[in-house]
Every structure is written in C-alpha cells, then in structure tokens.
C-alpha cells in the first residue's frame, strides 16, 4: 500500500508540461522580397514627384497666361519687347422694349419689336512685330445669325472692322496703314464701342458718318506735342463699310482727313479739352447714296431694325461731301461735349440718273445733325481721353466691384456709377422735306463693375417729323450687359 501511495505522490510532484502551441511560426522575409518592396516604393515616389512637377508646371503655365491679362486683353511680348501680340474681344447683350402708336409703327419699313439681341460679338488680334510691322484683325460675329440676304446684293454676316497691316516711323515719321480701317470724322465716332457712354451713338453719326466709318484703303497719321495734336488722312475705296472688298467699274475713290488736338490736357489732375474736325469727299459706288437713321436702342437682326429716317436711294455723279466739327471736355467727375455733322450731295436725282425712266432732279441736297451730351460720375471716377484716337478712353473704377468675401461675408467696392444725358437731332434733307427728321432725348445710367465689365440703362424719347406719311413719337428702354477683354 505504501508503495502505491508513494507512486501517486511522485506523480503529483512531477511538473506539468505546457500544451503544444498551435500558432503559425513567423515566416522569415527573404532579402529578395525586401528589395522588391524597396523598388516598388521608389517607383511610387518617382511617380508622385513627376505628377507634382506636372501639376506645378500646369499651374505655372496658367499663372503665366493670366499674368499677361490686362484691361486690354491677353498680351504676350518677347523678352526684348520687340514683338507683342494682343488677343481680345467684346460682347454686348441688349434687352429692349418699345412703345409707339400703332399707326406710326405700321408705317415703318419694319415694325418696332421688343426683344433681346447680341449687339456685338467681336474677336480681336493685333500686335507689333520686330518694332517695325503692325497689324490688326477684328471681326464682329453678332450678325452671323442674320440669314436674310439678297442674292443680288448680299450683306456679309461677319462684319470686318480693323483689318490692316502697317508700320510706325519705319521709312519716315508717322504711321502708315494698308487695309480696312476706321475713318471717324468726330470725337464720338472715334470713341471705341467699348467706351461709348450710351448704348448707341447719335442719329447724326448713324446717318452721316456710319456708312463709311470703315473703308479699305491706305492711310497716314502722325502726332506731335506729346500726342496732343494728331493728323489723319485716308484714301480709300467707297462701299467697303462692312467687308474688306469693294468693286465698281468707275474706279472712284474717297479722301478723308481729320485734325484734332487737346489744347488743355492734364490727366493727373483729371481735366482736358478736345477740339477737332474731319472732312470726307468722294464718289459713290454706282453713283448711289442715301441718308438713313435707326432707333437709338435696337433689337433683332439688321433687317429687323427699321429706318426712322430714310431718303431711299439717291443718285449723283458728283462727289458726296461730309464734315464734322466739335469739342469735348472733362473736369473730374463731369464731362460735356457737342458736335455738328453735315453732308452735301450736289446734282442729286431720285429713281436714277438722267436718262432713266422717272428720273427726278432734286438739286443740291444737304443733311445735317448735332448732339449735346453731359456725363457725371456719382462715384469719385473720371472719363480719360484717348489722345491719338481723339475719343473717350477706358473708365477704370477707383473702387471696382468685388465678390463677397468669405471672411466678412461682405463685398468690397461699388464700381463706378455714372449719369448720362443727351439731346440729338437729325434733318435728312434740309431743302427736300418728306424724308423725315428726328429729335431724341436720352437719359442713361452706367454701372462700371470694373475696367472690363459694365451695365448700361438707357431711356430714349424720339419725336419724328417731316415725314411724307405719319409723324409721331416713340419711347424705348434698353439694358446692356457689356464685357470686353
């Protein structure tokens, strides 16, 4: 028995061994696998670095592109400044409303209709090459949807404006240009559509200068006295207003000239005075001329815009002459200007030249018009002048309109606010009543968001008289959203 008890005690005293482990033993990582992981990591780091470099290059590219953007558009130049190219454009979107007696509206060649229209959609490319050659290409695409054309006398749906090449001080002092270019007779006509203070120029301009504001020819211009005195002369082919070509069997040309200056000019103190005048003389394509004027607020395509004053086709083998003279001044927030235009057509006929059936002699015809306008900024802003062009320059608001700021929840800047008023009158034929005359009063408010964007609000009251049929008055309200770059 003692033997059995001793055996039991001996067994209990023996240490209990741990149960066998069921954990999977750790697998040793080979040297090849470690090197593979390092290689993969190196590739990923290289890809990330290359992507960052690409992103930085793209960011720098767009920074460079937009660093070249100014109020005049995208401008790029060579490091030495010998060559420069500018890309720009402008868009005008108009909304219009009319009110006119039904009898008067039905008497027009096309009734007045309220609506919206793309007044301008211009692309521009211009520049200087090697400090010697200058060029400009500008085209207005706004009429590209105007599909109503006469197959016998088609109107281009793309209106070409400045399309020329030239040079400055290359062979002799001054600027010489060849091609399709602007020929303004007055300060109003010389002001860019980007800078005009009303939605449309005066009726006098529309009737007596607009028909040949752009012509294809050769011009010379020069400025003296720190650009305060400028001379411009152009010999051009008539009939090339909206396109860069004009053909006829008679080979007639037109001669245009303008002299203007700023006897008083101090832009730092914000005051200046302009005086100037222009003259044009030349034959007409196929011996035809006309005087017409459209509403001072317009909508729709060209054929949807009626003529408020219209002489119809006039015929003369003599030279048609036109001239304009006037002055404009600015002092701080205030600006005031007035100009007169006249047009003289000797030996005029209706229905055709002598020898044509129903030809009617009209004698010497004289049309004329003028405007007076005043501008005043409610904000501390000012209208600068373009000395070489002889027109209004670009308004750059002292406090441009800015978007809401995240930190304060408030915007910064009100833009520039301007009040505008104008009276203008047009007589289409002083010694031949019946073609009509019009007098218009325009009141406007211009809100310049910044140097490149603005809104315009115009109200126009127009009185039509001396018509062969219906006289009367009409009213128009227009709103324009304009941007240029």
XYZ file of C-alpha atoms in Angstrom:
485
model
C 0.000 0.000 0.000
C 2.832 2.344 0.884
C 4.282 1.568 -2.487
C 1.057 2.682 -4.237
C 0.838 5.879 -2.173
C 4.460 6.728 -2.908
C 3.843 6.280 -6.611
C 0.853 8.640 -6.552
C 2.749 11.347 -4.647
C 5.677 11.056 -7.019
C 3.381 11.504 -9.991
C 1.769 14.619 -8.484
C 5.154 16.163 -7.791
C 6.225 15.885 -11.458
C 5.896 19.335 -13.255
C 3.085 19.578 -15.808
C 4.413 20.305 -19.318
C 2.824 23.150 -21.344
C 0.422 22.061 -24.053
C 1.817 22.165 -27.557
C 1.475 25.561 -29.311
C -0.847 25.823 -32.319
C 0.400 29.344 -33.506
C 1.814 29.557 -37.022
C 5.503 30.258 -36.777
C 6.550 33.653 -38.283
C 7.841 33.318 -41.829
C 11.210 34.846 -42.334
C 11.242 37.611 -45.014
C 13.753 36.933 -47.704
C 16.250 39.523 -48.937
C 14.712 39.397 -52.446
C 11.289 40.372 -51.151
C 12.700 43.323 -49.225
C 14.467 44.599 -52.321
C 11.263 44.244 -54.351
C 9.327 46.324 -51.828
C 12.020 48.991 -51.871
C 11.901 49.098 -55.666
C 8.121 49.454 -55.681
C 8.299 52.263 -53.127
C 10.942 54.034 -55.196
C 8.743 53.819 -58.300
C 5.742 55.221 -56.411
C 7.817 58.091 -55.017
C 9.095 58.870 -58.519
C 5.562 58.852 -59.944
C 4.328 61.163 -57.184
C 7.252 63.532 -57.798
C 6.617 63.544 -61.556
C 2.896 64.214 -61.032
C 3.695 67.084 -58.667
C 6.119 68.508 -61.212
C 3.458 68.271 -63.930
C 0.876 69.960 -61.695
C 3.344 72.711 -60.821
C 4.162 73.230 -64.496
C 0.457 73.455 -65.375
C -0.123 75.888 -62.534
C 2.850 77.971 -63.624
C 1.633 77.871 -67.237
C -1.783 79.285 -66.332
C -0.173 81.775 -63.986
C 1.925 82.991 -66.903
C -1.113 83.107 -69.187
C -3.211 85.133 -66.782
C -0.294 87.265 -65.691
C -0.358 88.553 -69.291
C -4.030 89.516 -68.955
C -4.726 93.220 -68.626
C -7.644 95.559 -69.222
C -6.694 95.409 -72.901
C -6.841 91.596 -73.201
C -4.214 88.859 -73.266
C -0.875 90.414 -74.137
C 2.332 88.493 -74.789
C 5.651 90.035 -75.735
C 9.201 88.890 -76.374
C 11.837 89.362 -73.679
C 13.358 92.310 -75.520
C 9.945 93.865 -76.194
C 10.462 93.996 -79.959
C 7.330 91.963 -80.696
C 3.956 91.966 -78.973
C 0.638 90.263 -79.679
C -2.726 91.007 -78.077
C -5.781 88.747 -78.142
C -9.072 90.254 -77.075
C -12.757 90.621 -77.782
C -16.023 92.137 -76.641
C -19.633 91.052 -76.185
C -22.719 93.280 -75.873
C -26.046 91.684 -74.935
C -29.065 94.009 -75.192
C -32.638 93.793 -73.916
C -35.054 96.335 -75.418
C -38.645 97.489 -75.063
C -40.561 99.901 -77.342
C -43.723 101.952 -77.143
C -45.071 103.648 -80.279
C -48.505 104.462 -81.755
C -49.729 101.591 -83.923
C -50.217 103.885 -86.924
C -46.594 105.035 -86.760
C -45.299 101.535 -86.133
C -47.139 100.140 -89.149
C -45.766 102.927 -91.348
C -42.146 101.929 -90.717
C -40.378 99.593 -93.129
C -40.265 97.053 -90.286
C -42.272 97.311 -87.054
C -40.565 98.022 -83.750
C -40.358 94.837 -81.692
C -39.113 94.343 -78.173
C -36.623 91.587 -77.594
C -33.060 90.581 -76.867
C -30.121 90.613 -79.242
C -26.392 90.133 -79.368
C -25.414 93.657 -80.391
C -21.715 92.839 -80.683
C -19.561 89.714 -80.547
C -16.103 90.843 -81.606
C -12.832 88.945 -81.758
C -9.575 90.898 -81.954
C -5.983 90.036 -82.746
C -3.380 92.756 -83.126
C 0.248 93.400 -82.413
C 3.705 94.592 -83.387
C 6.481 92.531 -84.953
C 10.176 93.397 -84.630
C 9.451 97.018 -83.693
C 8.501 97.759 -87.291
C 5.422 95.929 -88.575
C 1.986 96.446 -87.024
C -1.193 94.537 -87.765
C -4.820 94.228 -86.664
C -7.598 91.740 -87.321
C -11.053 92.364 -85.876
C -14.394 90.868 -86.853
C -17.918 91.205 -85.444
C -19.768 87.881 -85.432
C -23.022 89.234 -83.983
C -24.807 89.171 -87.346
C -23.832 85.579 -88.099
C -27.437 84.508 -87.427
C -28.814 87.148 -89.818
C -29.709 84.760 -92.640
C -31.940 87.085 -94.679
C -29.794 88.219 -97.589
C -30.494 89.421 -101.106
C -28.791 87.208 -103.709
C -28.291 90.277 -105.900
C -26.737 92.430 -103.204
C -25.667 90.153 -100.342
C -24.798 91.551 -96.942
C -21.933 89.797 -95.148
C -22.923 88.049 -91.953
C -19.490 88.710 -90.468
C -18.651 92.411 -90.270
C -14.965 93.137 -90.633
C -13.737 96.240 -88.827
C -9.976 96.766 -88.436
C -8.042 94.512 -90.813
C -4.781 96.156 -91.796
C -1.005 95.979 -91.759
C 1.285 98.957 -91.317
C 4.288 100.480 -89.654
C 5.269 103.418 -87.460
C 8.357 105.561 -88.101
C 9.770 102.918 -90.456
C 10.548 104.858 -93.640
C 9.503 108.299 -92.415
C 7.917 109.769 -89.268
C 4.330 108.740 -88.687
C 2.004 105.786 -89.054
C 1.111 104.246 -92.419
C -1.511 101.520 -92.763
C -2.863 99.423 -95.642
C -6.243 97.724 -95.434
C -9.668 98.033 -93.871
C -9.602 100.718 -91.174
C -11.635 103.219 -89.207
C -12.355 106.695 -90.610
C -14.019 108.819 -87.918
C -14.986 112.425 -88.591
C -15.768 113.262 -84.968
C -14.863 112.607 -81.332
C -17.993 110.491 -80.919
C -17.149 108.325 -83.934
C -13.540 107.869 -82.777
C -14.620 106.556 -79.359
C -14.450 102.767 -79.211
C -17.709 100.872 -78.759
C -16.110 99.596 -75.531
C -16.092 103.124 -74.130
C -19.203 104.886 -75.505
C -21.382 106.268 -72.681
C -24.687 105.461 -74.466
C -25.953 102.245 -75.996
C -25.843 103.842 -79.461
C -24.175 106.881 -80.975
C -26.289 109.858 -82.033
C -28.624 109.782 -85.041
C -26.348 112.308 -86.767
C -23.475 109.827 -86.629
C -25.694 106.970 -87.792
C -26.870 108.921 -90.838
C -23.800 110.933 -91.829
C -20.674 109.019 -90.731
C -21.512 105.376 -90.041
C -21.927 104.498 -93.724
C -18.193 104.996 -94.312
C -16.773 104.583 -90.804
C -14.717 101.634 -92.114
C -13.202 101.641 -95.609
C -10.417 99.772 -97.377
C -7.513 101.981 -98.386
C -4.171 103.475 -97.386
C -3.841 105.939 -94.517
C -1.220 108.143 -92.915
C -1.270 109.526 -89.399
C 1.100 111.378 -87.130
C 1.043 113.021 -83.720
C 3.019 115.885 -82.218
C 3.297 117.786 -78.961
C 3.230 114.669 -76.741
C 0.348 113.251 -78.838
C -1.767 116.317 -78.158
C -2.068 117.168 -81.871
C -2.929 114.437 -84.401
C -3.420 114.398 -88.176
C -5.069 111.544 -90.082
C -5.550 111.170 -93.878
C -7.002 108.199 -95.776
C -7.519 107.408 -99.472
C -9.999 104.556 -99.721
C -12.453 102.700 -101.897
C -16.111 103.631 -101.209
C -18.644 100.935 -100.463
C -16.462 98.735 -98.263
C -18.180 99.552 -94.967
C -18.868 96.034 -93.696
C -16.438 93.969 -95.758
C -12.845 94.230 -96.863
C -13.629 94.408 -100.577
C -15.421 96.802 -102.933
C -15.605 96.625 -106.711
C -17.008 99.005 -109.318
C -16.458 99.909 -112.955
C -15.737 103.599 -112.372
C -12.677 103.345 -110.114
C -13.842 106.146 -107.819
C -12.106 106.752 -104.508
C -12.838 108.730 -101.347
C -10.472 111.047 -99.492
C -10.895 111.504 -95.752
C -8.994 113.608 -93.258
C -9.174 114.661 -89.614
C -7.225 117.052 -87.421
C -7.772 117.109 -83.678
C -5.946 118.212 -80.580
C -6.004 118.730 -76.825
C -5.057 122.350 -76.106
C -5.661 121.576 -72.431
C -4.595 118.216 -71.045
C -3.687 117.139 -67.517
C -4.773 113.596 -66.811
C -3.190 113.570 -63.346
C -5.461 116.434 -62.322
C -8.298 114.867 -64.358
C -9.097 117.672 -66.763
C -8.761 118.024 -70.539
C -10.253 119.814 -73.537
C -10.625 118.372 -77.033
C -11.195 120.322 -80.275
C -11.266 118.790 -83.731
C -12.862 118.322 -87.102
C -12.948 115.957 -90.066
C -13.816 116.080 -93.768
C -14.662 113.484 -96.404
C -15.175 113.752 -100.162
C -15.582 111.052 -102.755
C -17.722 109.278 -105.273
C -20.364 106.681 -104.557
C -20.437 103.101 -105.730
C -22.706 103.032 -108.814
C -23.375 106.748 -108.172
C -25.749 105.906 -105.297
C -26.027 107.454 -101.853
C -28.564 107.530 -99.026
C -29.208 109.054 -95.633
C -30.908 106.915 -93.005
C -31.087 106.622 -89.236
C -32.224 103.825 -86.961
C -33.581 103.811 -83.386
C -31.107 104.743 -80.658
C -31.990 101.471 -78.926
C -32.089 98.415 -81.194
C -33.030 94.753 -81.112
C -33.037 91.876 -83.540
C -31.058 91.296 -86.714
C -30.190 94.047 -89.164
C -33.274 93.571 -91.331
C -35.477 93.712 -88.214
C -34.255 97.210 -87.312
C -36.440 99.834 -89.032
C -35.350 103.148 -90.517
C -36.888 106.087 -88.662
C -35.441 108.493 -91.229
C -34.749 107.329 -94.773
C -34.140 109.159 -98.049
C -34.060 105.995 -100.100
C -31.521 105.682 -102.896
C -30.198 108.979 -104.236
C -28.203 109.247 -107.461
C -25.431 111.673 -108.299
C -22.294 111.652 -110.400
C -20.837 114.386 -108.205
C -18.726 113.938 -105.109
C -20.570 113.395 -101.840
C -19.037 115.544 -99.100
C -19.337 115.276 -95.333
C -17.742 117.073 -92.418
C -17.863 117.130 -88.646
C -16.614 119.573 -86.035
C -16.940 119.800 -82.280
C -15.459 119.812 -78.824
C -15.442 117.732 -75.664
C -14.161 118.453 -72.177
C -13.833 116.706 -68.828
C -13.164 118.047 -65.356
C -13.060 115.472 -62.595
C -16.361 113.629 -62.459
C -18.026 115.865 -65.062
C -17.793 115.714 -68.877
C -19.566 117.750 -71.551
C -19.437 117.586 -75.343
C -21.177 118.674 -78.535
C -20.551 118.068 -82.241
C -22.112 119.002 -85.580
C -22.148 116.952 -88.784
C -23.192 117.936 -92.285
C -23.474 116.142 -95.628
C -23.671 117.758 -99.076
C -24.706 115.916 -102.261
C -24.821 118.141 -105.370
C -26.835 117.426 -108.514
C -28.886 114.686 -106.934
C -31.631 112.671 -108.584
C -34.295 110.245 -107.467
C -35.167 106.986 -109.277
C -31.963 107.142 -111.329
C -29.617 109.427 -113.229
C -30.826 111.490 -116.216
C -31.965 109.203 -118.997
C -33.552 106.751 -116.549
C -37.324 106.343 -116.615
C -39.000 108.538 -113.938
C -35.696 110.220 -113.055
C -36.457 113.221 -110.848
C -33.993 116.071 -110.353
C -33.640 117.090 -106.698
C -30.867 119.664 -106.994
C -28.271 120.042 -104.255
C -29.124 118.178 -101.060
C -27.868 118.977 -97.580
C -28.403 116.846 -94.480
C -27.256 117.809 -91.011
C -27.341 116.846 -87.385
C -25.822 117.514 -83.977
C -25.771 116.307 -80.401
C -25.108 117.715 -76.935
C -24.324 115.381 -74.048
C -23.362 115.609 -70.387
C -21.863 112.921 -68.148
C -21.449 112.893 -64.375
C -19.993 110.248 -62.055
C -21.704 109.732 -58.700
C -18.557 107.955 -57.546
C -15.058 109.538 -57.499
C -14.289 108.440 -61.062
C -13.316 110.170 -64.278
C -13.518 109.826 -68.074
C -9.995 109.763 -69.547
C -9.294 110.694 -73.166
C -7.573 108.689 -75.888
C -5.280 111.373 -77.304
C -4.216 109.652 -80.525
C -7.665 108.316 -81.438
C -9.335 111.546 -80.340
C -12.137 109.932 -78.330
C -13.112 108.788 -74.852
C -10.779 106.323 -73.151
C -11.471 103.411 -70.836
C -13.041 104.054 -67.431
C -11.164 102.280 -64.629
C -13.248 102.431 -61.443
C -11.471 103.644 -58.329
C -13.329 101.004 -56.331
C -14.161 98.070 -58.639
C -16.964 95.707 -57.755
C -15.705 92.572 -55.996
C -17.384 89.288 -54.948
C -18.423 88.534 -51.394
C -15.511 87.783 -49.116
C -15.593 84.603 -47.087
C -14.051 86.148 -44.004
C -16.514 89.007 -43.585
C -19.444 87.938 -45.752
C -19.390 91.328 -47.438
C -18.218 92.568 -50.811
C -15.678 95.278 -51.429
C -16.226 98.122 -53.880
C -19.307 99.552 -55.586
C -17.845 100.036 -59.043
C -18.309 103.346 -60.844
C -21.782 104.883 -61.227
C -22.448 107.448 -63.931
C -25.429 109.551 -65.029
C -25.678 110.405 -68.735
C -27.959 112.746 -70.699
C -28.021 113.622 -74.402
C -30.085 115.582 -76.912
C -29.527 114.974 -80.607
C -31.273 115.983 -83.823
C -31.096 114.909 -87.468
C -32.547 116.546 -90.591
C -32.181 114.213 -93.568
C -32.760 116.799 -96.322
C -32.991 120.433 -95.402
C -34.293 121.578 -98.796
C -36.334 118.479 -99.547
C -38.850 117.761 -96.742
C -40.615 114.447 -96.590
C -37.711 112.153 -95.832
C -38.055 112.837 -92.154
C -36.280 114.386 -89.203
C -35.853 113.100 -85.688
C -35.068 114.611 -82.319
C -34.193 112.373 -79.370
C -33.717 112.831 -75.638
C -31.683 110.084 -73.972
C -31.244 109.504 -70.238
C -28.890 106.829 -69.005
C -27.214 105.212 -66.020
C -23.917 103.388 -66.450
C -22.633 100.962 -63.840
C -18.980 100.052 -64.412
C -18.276 96.875 -62.433
C -14.596 97.112 -63.287
C -12.472 98.225 -66.219
C -13.814 95.415 -68.425
C -17.463 94.899 -67.495
C -20.450 97.206 -67.136
C -24.228 97.521 -67.310
C -25.999 100.306 -69.191
C -29.573 101.528 -68.738
C -30.979 103.875 -71.421
C -34.349 105.546 -71.874
C -34.963 107.323 -75.205
C -37.831 109.567 -76.264
C -37.841 110.274 -80.020
C -40.003 112.696 -81.990
C -40.366 112.014 -85.736
C -41.396 114.870 -88.035
C -41.316 115.944 -91.694
C -42.293 112.501 -92.916
C -44.395 112.073 -96.057
C -46.888 109.911 -94.188
C -47.106 109.508 -90.415
C -45.379 111.649 -87.795
C -45.337 110.910 -84.101
C -43.264 109.970 -81.085
C -41.896 106.746 -79.688
C -40.217 105.602 -76.490
C -37.597 102.949 -75.913
C -35.960 101.346 -72.892
C -32.760 99.360 -73.146
C -30.426 97.406 -70.858
C -26.986 96.286 -71.955
C -24.575 93.814 -70.382
C -21.131 94.515 -71.819
C -17.789 92.840 -71.294
C -14.519 93.120 -73.158
C -11.063 91.676 -72.754
